């Protein structure tokens, strides 16, 4: 992997861009996002047809055996077009977790995943946990050869549309201990599961999930059921690294749109772009976007490194990109003036998504602490 | 920090507190605290309580039905209301139309309109901005042509807060295009039910519809509804803008919002951990608190410096600049306190608790964060405020 | 006391300004500051004649029984004219400490202080202590009826010119404990004292002082020799509150000078002040200066409050003014371009003084911690 | 973070490290680390060591005595030198005059001047800015009038770094005032010993005299000293400015300064306390470190993106903007680490340890803080860089 796109990736990005643009203008896409599912089945299939779901799946299971650099191309396009759907948890986190799952489950599921017939959701957040990955109170108890799951998860993106939930659960240890956590693959329709759906401010669909005496087979546990924290930590880092190009894509849209607005909107008999104070602020926006783009690459490259370096650099990249995203989002609204405040313009919707990315998989406080701890390690 | 060091005001302060304790209902208090939209019903209910107390118009002269209070009393009044999360009186009537008419209106206009403002039965909206005239207000183009004893209005106004609720608009209209753009502007009072006047509510980022666009299609307004002389409206506009700057620092409201935030971060979670114990959170709150102290002290100096003149000068724009920063910073910190739950948006805009996901404060916090982006844009954007200071104060 | 100047204070400020302006232009004042004493005896006398030294001294001892609002007028003028000399430690801290000293010492010294014949210096800093007031290792041991002093102090402003040193010393307790600290008035020429002088980056004169078996009378201890921490803390708060108007005065100079420069310096065929980006930055400078001015007033008013409130508000004011000062100093240099970098222009010298005020009596980290602690108290 | 992921360069990197370990003396290393002024003697001593190794001019073509290295090798070279606190070669000769003459010089000029640069025996200074021409460089007025086979120069140049040490100046002079200001500028090479040329060293904020003003009073320079055509000097100037932007991010130098700061804050004090354990200090350092990572990655992308052209575009100005911020922020944090001792200034500018007050690093840290204010002013101020990006990249 490198910081630069290959020619193939550039072409891939172009065809992705055409496909996503074909999903309609901002208002049309918002209407789709406001449906109960939060995305359109035919759009999902169109993306599957482009091969986006198999990027991280090996060829033996129908995938293309690509890298996170390929995923970054997808996430950037998603960010630019403000598309929302269960891609991250399926094509990235799901592919990653399934590759380490029990062989039978893995072999049965991955080809369906690649083909767009099997979706996953990541049931990470617990109501009390904020961003602490080790704060897991959902419990998995041995139950014969299998498991019995009890507990609750919140803010599960596209959990209603998922066939399988990825669920960290406690098999032992105290409830903020890293030891004693397992990662489970849970059929979404298993008896004892309830899902309560709602929209999010950034136009996603999420749900709260409760597990009450949910019976799972032995194969539901991915890897060591008491030593899954490292897997969880790694999965979240992959998820984080995947959000960064989405943020960069959205920032790029805002930069381009705001710049175009400054070049056309007139006040005091001149375009806004002719006012030096606004020029300098727009240069800051441009700079933030370009630097965030590089930093998203740093986060991606770090996924291949040893755990301490991976943690350190993924957190560094998240911190940097989030700060830039917040700045670009705020400036884009401000420079659009009153229009930037309206629901009908796309600007605010991109701004909301960027703001929420900053609060997903850890905020500034969380990643700063994690960065410093990883650096000291 | 107790800047108003005047024992005579202590009794007054106690009186306000007692009044608010006795009269401010929980539903209204909570709505204000969360930055939600108050219904016309709730607004009117509160207005009647204030009216009974005689506290509708602290700044108006007594002969027009106001309290006629000196500035220091108004200051304390506003402070206590804000700290208690009490709503303002319906803003445009009391704070803008009243002073405008008292300064520029005819006797007949005062007699006709001031009582409705004081009773809360007639609501007003402002008609200044237009699609092509935001920062550059004087370029407004919505046209009023004299036709006998009426003006005929054609064009459009944009960003009218509470227009859908309002009975009347006080607006600036173009009556002459031949000279400098500041000339040829006239103030007219327009009934919102006028034939030819239609509204398009505008949904904002937070999902609310507090503003609208107003379309004028041959709207006829009697000449008697003109305030001041024809083509002399820019003077009225400047007068109103200078009023709008008073209190624009929003010190006491920000104090109240910061108190709320402190309450939130001091709540222990299920494990007994408190966000307030995170040094970064604690520092951020401390910094906001200190910025707010500086804002309060500076506002106080500008309002009460005996060496300064009676009117707030263009320096007051710095209060808006810093005030909006503080408010936006509090709203960002409040949203951040919600953590992942900032994203959830289960309830409608006026939804009650039952339908909220996560902690009660989370959803209003996120809506508030996005809603408050407006305060650095509306009422003269922060960029315009800087231009004003650069020109009027720095002489650049 | 109020936030506003009285008419008397305004007149006082004007005559002070004339006197300080009479000390010469920037280059002349710098030459004086570069002398071994760091200030001119005749300037000191001129200030004494104006009554600045007796502002905080009661009338019984020859002073005028004024308030810190009067001192703020002096410090503001000192800041505006970048005058440097032993005023703070003599007219403010010295007057404050002497008022609580043994009556004989107090009555003998205060009239001389007011008349300009007796100077004090504040030997606060210890080499290892940074800003921690309780980190005192200089030791005062009982020695008959009196005391014996051993230890070292650093960065004593105008210590060489002082007749008396104000010296916090440990009489008991562990060496970062608040209990067991006394404040001593030490004759500067007592046997066993050595002073090593040097200049500072901001044009002051300072010295390191060592005490070796210095014998002091019983009257040297001010108040309770084991319970002097509160006095020390209060004295430093008075000193801090006095530095703030100095900073505001210096910022006011920089604001006015930079604004004048923007109005005259031309580039690209126009004055710098016609460029909107610079206009907006200059508005920020103006705003910072005005807000810092109010906040200096808050710090001053807080001196009369109870200890927790005093600590909280003095620290808040210091934090605010320091941040503004840093910003104004940096922008003044930047907006002056190359000229701002030169030693011959006054701008850089004001910037240096402002920067060093930010590191005197506690930096950002110190006051932030103190603010939070005082708020919690 | 290891961006240069090329095993072929690892051996090269090891070679440089070994060379520096063996050859860089402590006095020079420490001076660079502290940001002090290197004497001409020390500079020359180091230059001779590099010359023996053949490493004077990494970017020059081999036929002119350079290393002819590809960009990646130059990048690693610069990185290792910076991390080891090794001085640069005397900057104007190798990095500016050499490339200028290689691009625009006559064969005779190359033969005459390149050897002196490579040997380090002839020092150069730049003659661009003037009292009235700082940001607006093209407005320069220092006049060169053709007089037979000489030019006669009158006027003044300002801010010439190392002018007091230099043997030659490459300068921009006004040879025609009739057209656009960018036209009518000519590059001349001026011996500093010329009759009529005098210098006034300028003391800067930190007490050093690294720059000077140059006065030209009927200074005669042979026409043979003209580089390129008469009145075509603006093209040369732009060429040089584009060179100057390369490496202007100062990533590796900043990394080295940050390493030094980390070493300082990790030192326990007399009570075993470490500044590094203060969360605010730790956060500040972490933030700088992260900003530096972003700067490094962005510089790397701009330099090595195969999809981009060979030349750094105006985007490179963003590297200067962010690079200067990082450097100034490190210098501020280093000064802050000195606490009250930041104020002490006992030694002279080249004073040794013995005369310093407080910790060794304190005095250079404070001088460094003030000295580094220059980097956002010189070489095209940050405001000018923003203008460049706004125009050339954003099309505003």
PDB file of C-alpha atoms in Angstrom, chain A residues 139-270:
ATOM      1  CA  UNK A 139     -22.958 -11.070  28.680  1.00  0.00           C
ATOM      2  CA  UNK A 140     -22.302 -14.314  26.807  1.00  0.00           C
ATOM      3  CA  UNK A 141     -22.607 -17.353  29.031  1.00  0.00           C
ATOM      4  CA  UNK A 142     -21.730 -20.932  28.125  1.00  0.00           C
ATOM      5  CA  UNK A 143     -24.880 -22.795  27.335  1.00  0.00           C
ATOM      6  CA  UNK A 144     -24.150 -26.409  26.498  1.00  0.00           C
ATOM      7  CA  UNK A 145     -21.847 -26.380  23.483  1.00  0.00           C
ATOM      8  CA  UNK A 146     -23.032 -22.919  22.595  1.00  0.00           C
ATOM      9  CA  UNK A 147     -23.764 -19.563  24.187  1.00  0.00           C
ATOM     10  CA  UNK A 148     -26.535 -17.580  25.707  1.00  0.00           C
ATOM     11  CA  UNK A 149     -26.500 -13.821  25.141  1.00  0.00           C
ATOM     12  CA  UNK A 150     -28.079 -11.140  27.342  1.00  0.00           C
ATOM     13  CA  UNK A 151     -27.675  -7.418  27.276  1.00  0.00           C
ATOM     14  CA  UNK A 152     -28.214  -4.295  25.199  1.00  0.00           C
ATOM     15  CA  UNK A 153     -26.422  -2.356  22.484  1.00  0.00           C
ATOM     16  CA  UNK A 154     -27.172   1.081  21.148  1.00  0.00           C
ATOM     17  CA  UNK A 155     -26.693   3.091  17.982  1.00  0.00           C
ATOM     18  CA  UNK A 156     -26.203   0.072  15.752  1.00  0.00           C
ATOM     19  CA  UNK A 157     -25.975   1.523  12.272  1.00  0.00           C
ATOM     20  CA  UNK A 158     -28.273  -0.293   9.857  1.00  0.00           C
ATOM     21  CA  UNK A 159     -28.911  -2.946  12.446  1.00  0.00           C
ATOM     22  CA  UNK A 160     -32.437  -3.392  11.132  1.00  0.00           C
ATOM     23  CA  UNK A 161     -31.170  -4.257   7.676  1.00  0.00           C
ATOM     24  CA  UNK A 162     -28.545  -6.693   8.904  1.00  0.00           C
ATOM     25  CA  UNK A 163     -28.561 -10.475   8.637  1.00  0.00           C
ATOM     26  CA  UNK A 164     -25.803 -10.800  11.184  1.00  0.00           C
ATOM     27  CA  UNK A 165     -24.789  -8.614  14.109  1.00  0.00           C
ATOM     28  CA  UNK A 166     -21.179  -8.386  15.234  1.00  0.00           C
ATOM     29  CA  UNK A 167     -21.507  -8.288  19.023  1.00  0.00           C
ATOM     30  CA  UNK A 168     -18.730  -7.862  21.586  1.00  0.00           C
ATOM     31  CA  UNK A 169     -19.844  -9.557  24.778  1.00  0.00           C
ATOM     32  CA  UNK A 170     -18.357 -10.320  28.132  1.00  0.00           C
ATOM     33  CA  UNK A 171     -17.526 -13.930  28.907  1.00  0.00           C
ATOM     34  CA  UNK A 172     -15.543 -13.179  32.044  1.00  0.00           C
ATOM     35  CA  UNK A 173     -13.634 -10.478  33.906  1.00  0.00           C
ATOM     36  CA  UNK A 174     -14.840  -7.262  35.498  1.00  0.00           C
ATOM     37  CA  UNK A 175     -16.916  -5.009  33.385  1.00  0.00           C
ATOM     38  CA  UNK A 176     -14.284  -2.572  32.194  1.00  0.00           C
ATOM     39  CA  UNK A 177     -11.570  -5.186  31.884  1.00  0.00           C
ATOM     40  CA  UNK A 178     -10.055  -5.950  28.517  1.00  0.00           C
ATOM     41  CA  UNK A 179      -9.735  -9.608  29.436  1.00  0.00           C
ATOM     42  CA  UNK A 180     -12.903 -11.669  29.202  1.00  0.00           C
ATOM     43  CA  UNK A 181     -14.362 -10.111  26.073  1.00  0.00           C
ATOM     44  CA  UNK A 182     -15.440 -12.161  23.094  1.00  0.00           C
ATOM     45  CA  UNK A 183     -16.624 -11.138  19.644  1.00  0.00           C
ATOM     46  CA  UNK A 184     -19.760 -12.961  18.498  1.00  0.00           C
ATOM     47  CA  UNK A 185     -21.531 -13.251  15.189  1.00  0.00           C
ATOM     48  CA  UNK A 186     -25.218 -13.229  15.979  1.00  0.00           C
ATOM     49  CA  UNK A 187     -28.019 -14.011  13.518  1.00  0.00           C
ATOM     50  CA  UNK A 188     -30.128 -10.884  13.576  1.00  0.00           C
ATOM     51  CA  UNK A 189     -33.395 -12.774  13.631  1.00  0.00           C
ATOM     52  CA  UNK A 190     -32.501 -15.130  16.469  1.00  0.00           C
ATOM     53  CA  UNK A 191     -35.170 -15.498  19.127  1.00  0.00           C
ATOM     54  CA  UNK A 192     -34.751 -13.048  22.005  1.00  0.00           C
ATOM     55  CA  UNK A 193     -33.475 -10.155  19.911  1.00  0.00           C
ATOM     56  CA  UNK A 194     -35.406  -6.939  19.705  1.00  0.00           C
ATOM     57  CA  UNK A 195     -34.494  -3.976  17.561  1.00  0.00           C
ATOM     58  CA  UNK A 196     -35.860  -0.472  17.904  1.00  0.00           C
ATOM     59  CA  UNK A 197     -34.961   1.731  14.964  1.00  0.00           C
ATOM     60  CA  UNK A 198     -34.544   5.478  14.566  1.00  0.00           C
ATOM     61  CA  UNK A 199     -32.914   8.012  12.315  1.00  0.00           C
ATOM     62  CA  UNK A 200     -29.763   9.924  13.097  1.00  0.00           C
ATOM     63  CA  UNK A 201     -29.019  13.619  12.693  1.00  0.00           C
ATOM     64  CA  UNK A 202     -26.684  12.801   9.820  1.00  0.00           C
ATOM     65  CA  UNK A 203     -29.284  10.842   7.910  1.00  0.00           C
ATOM     66  CA  UNK A 204     -28.225   7.342   8.836  1.00  0.00           C
ATOM     67  CA  UNK A 205     -30.489   4.644  10.163  1.00  0.00           C
ATOM     68  CA  UNK A 206     -29.646   3.071  13.505  1.00  0.00           C
ATOM     69  CA  UNK A 207     -31.265   0.942  16.137  1.00  0.00           C
ATOM     70  CA  UNK A 208     -31.018  -0.117  19.732  1.00  0.00           C
ATOM     71  CA  UNK A 209     -30.808  -3.854  20.201  1.00  0.00           C
ATOM     72  CA  UNK A 210     -31.643  -5.955  23.232  1.00  0.00           C
ATOM     73  CA  UNK A 211     -30.626  -9.567  23.699  1.00  0.00           C
ATOM     74  CA  UNK A 212     -32.631 -11.685  26.077  1.00  0.00           C
ATOM     75  CA  UNK A 213     -31.579 -15.276  26.440  1.00  0.00           C
ATOM     76  CA  UNK A 214     -30.442 -15.429  22.834  1.00  0.00           C
ATOM     77  CA  UNK A 215     -29.137 -18.935  22.108  1.00  0.00           C
ATOM     78  CA  UNK A 216     -26.093 -19.148  19.870  1.00  0.00           C
ATOM     79  CA  UNK A 217     -24.104 -22.066  18.503  1.00  0.00           C
ATOM     80  CA  UNK A 218     -20.466 -22.629  19.385  1.00  0.00           C
ATOM     81  CA  UNK A 219     -19.429 -21.209  16.003  1.00  0.00           C
ATOM     82  CA  UNK A 220     -20.801 -17.791  16.947  1.00  0.00           C
ATOM     83  CA  UNK A 221     -17.634 -16.950  18.859  1.00  0.00           C
ATOM     84  CA  UNK A 222     -14.930 -15.477  16.635  1.00  0.00           C
ATOM     85  CA  UNK A 223     -11.521 -16.670  17.825  1.00  0.00           C
ATOM     86  CA  UNK A 224     -10.848 -16.891  21.558  1.00  0.00           C
ATOM     87  CA  UNK A 225     -14.102 -16.038  23.330  1.00  0.00           C
ATOM     88  CA  UNK A 226     -12.221 -14.686  26.343  1.00  0.00           C
ATOM     89  CA  UNK A 227      -9.439 -12.941  24.462  1.00  0.00           C
ATOM     90  CA  UNK A 228     -11.281 -11.004  21.810  1.00  0.00           C
ATOM     91  CA  UNK A 229     -10.280  -7.536  22.886  1.00  0.00           C
ATOM     92  CA  UNK A 230      -7.383  -7.314  20.464  1.00  0.00           C
ATOM     93  CA  UNK A 231      -9.637  -8.352  17.603  1.00  0.00           C
ATOM     94  CA  UNK A 232     -12.202  -5.772  18.693  1.00  0.00           C
ATOM     95  CA  UNK A 233      -9.575  -3.077  18.979  1.00  0.00           C
ATOM     96  CA  UNK A 234      -8.258  -3.952  15.545  1.00  0.00           C
ATOM     97  CA  UNK A 235     -11.721  -4.018  13.983  1.00  0.00           C
ATOM     98  CA  UNK A 236     -12.482  -0.605  15.386  1.00  0.00           C
ATOM     99  CA  UNK A 237      -9.182   0.714  14.030  1.00  0.00           C
ATOM    100  CA  UNK A 238     -10.104  -0.585  10.586  1.00  0.00           C
ATOM    101  CA  UNK A 239     -13.492   1.035  10.935  1.00  0.00           C
ATOM    102  CA  UNK A 240     -11.891   4.288  12.029  1.00  0.00           C
ATOM    103  CA  UNK A 241      -9.396   4.248   9.195  1.00  0.00           C
ATOM    104  CA  UNK A 242     -12.292   3.677   6.806  1.00  0.00           C
ATOM    105  CA  UNK A 243     -14.255   6.659   8.137  1.00  0.00           C
ATOM    106  CA  UNK A 244     -11.363   9.010   7.422  1.00  0.00           C
ATOM    107  CA  UNK A 245     -11.552   8.902   3.611  1.00  0.00           C
ATOM    108  CA  UNK A 246     -15.314   9.267   3.925  1.00  0.00           C
ATOM    109  CA  UNK A 247     -14.667  12.470   5.867  1.00  0.00           C
ATOM    110  CA  UNK A 248     -12.124  13.596   3.280  1.00  0.00           C
ATOM    111  CA  UNK A 249     -14.600  12.942   0.488  1.00  0.00           C
ATOM    112  CA  UNK A 250     -17.266  14.969   2.264  1.00  0.00           C
ATOM    113  CA  UNK A 251     -14.789  17.766   2.991  1.00  0.00           C
ATOM    114  CA  UNK A 252     -13.763  17.802  -0.650  1.00  0.00           C
ATOM    115  CA  UNK A 253     -17.393  18.266  -1.645  1.00  0.00           C
ATOM    116  CA  UNK A 254     -17.798  21.126   0.817  1.00  0.00           C
ATOM    117  CA  UNK A 255     -14.589  22.775  -0.301  1.00  0.00           C
ATOM    118  CA  UNK A 256     -15.584  22.626  -3.949  1.00  0.00           C
ATOM    119  CA  UNK A 257     -19.146  23.736  -3.331  1.00  0.00           C
ATOM    120  CA  UNK A 258     -18.182  26.605  -1.063  1.00  0.00           C
ATOM    121  CA  UNK A 259     -15.508  27.774  -3.458  1.00  0.00           C
ATOM    122  CA  UNK A 260     -18.020  27.747  -6.304  1.00  0.00           C
ATOM    123  CA  UNK A 261     -20.457  29.727  -4.138  1.00  0.00           C
ATOM    124  CA  UNK A 262     -17.819  32.339  -3.344  1.00  0.00           C
ATOM    125  CA  UNK A 263     -17.153  32.703  -7.053  1.00  0.00           C
ATOM    126  CA  UNK A 264     -20.789  33.357  -7.924  1.00  0.00           C
ATOM    127  CA  UNK A 265     -22.538  34.960  -4.950  1.00  0.00           C
ATOM    128  CA  UNK A 266     -22.361  38.741  -5.053  1.00  0.00           C
ATOM    129  CA  UNK A 267     -22.650  41.242  -2.218  1.00  0.00           C
ATOM    130  CA  UNK A 268     -21.591  44.894  -2.248  1.00  0.00           C
ATOM    131  CA  UNK A 269     -21.290  44.686  -6.029  1.00  0.00           C
ATOM    132  CA  UNK A 270     -18.562  42.048  -6.057  1.00  0.00           C
TER     133      UNK A 270
END
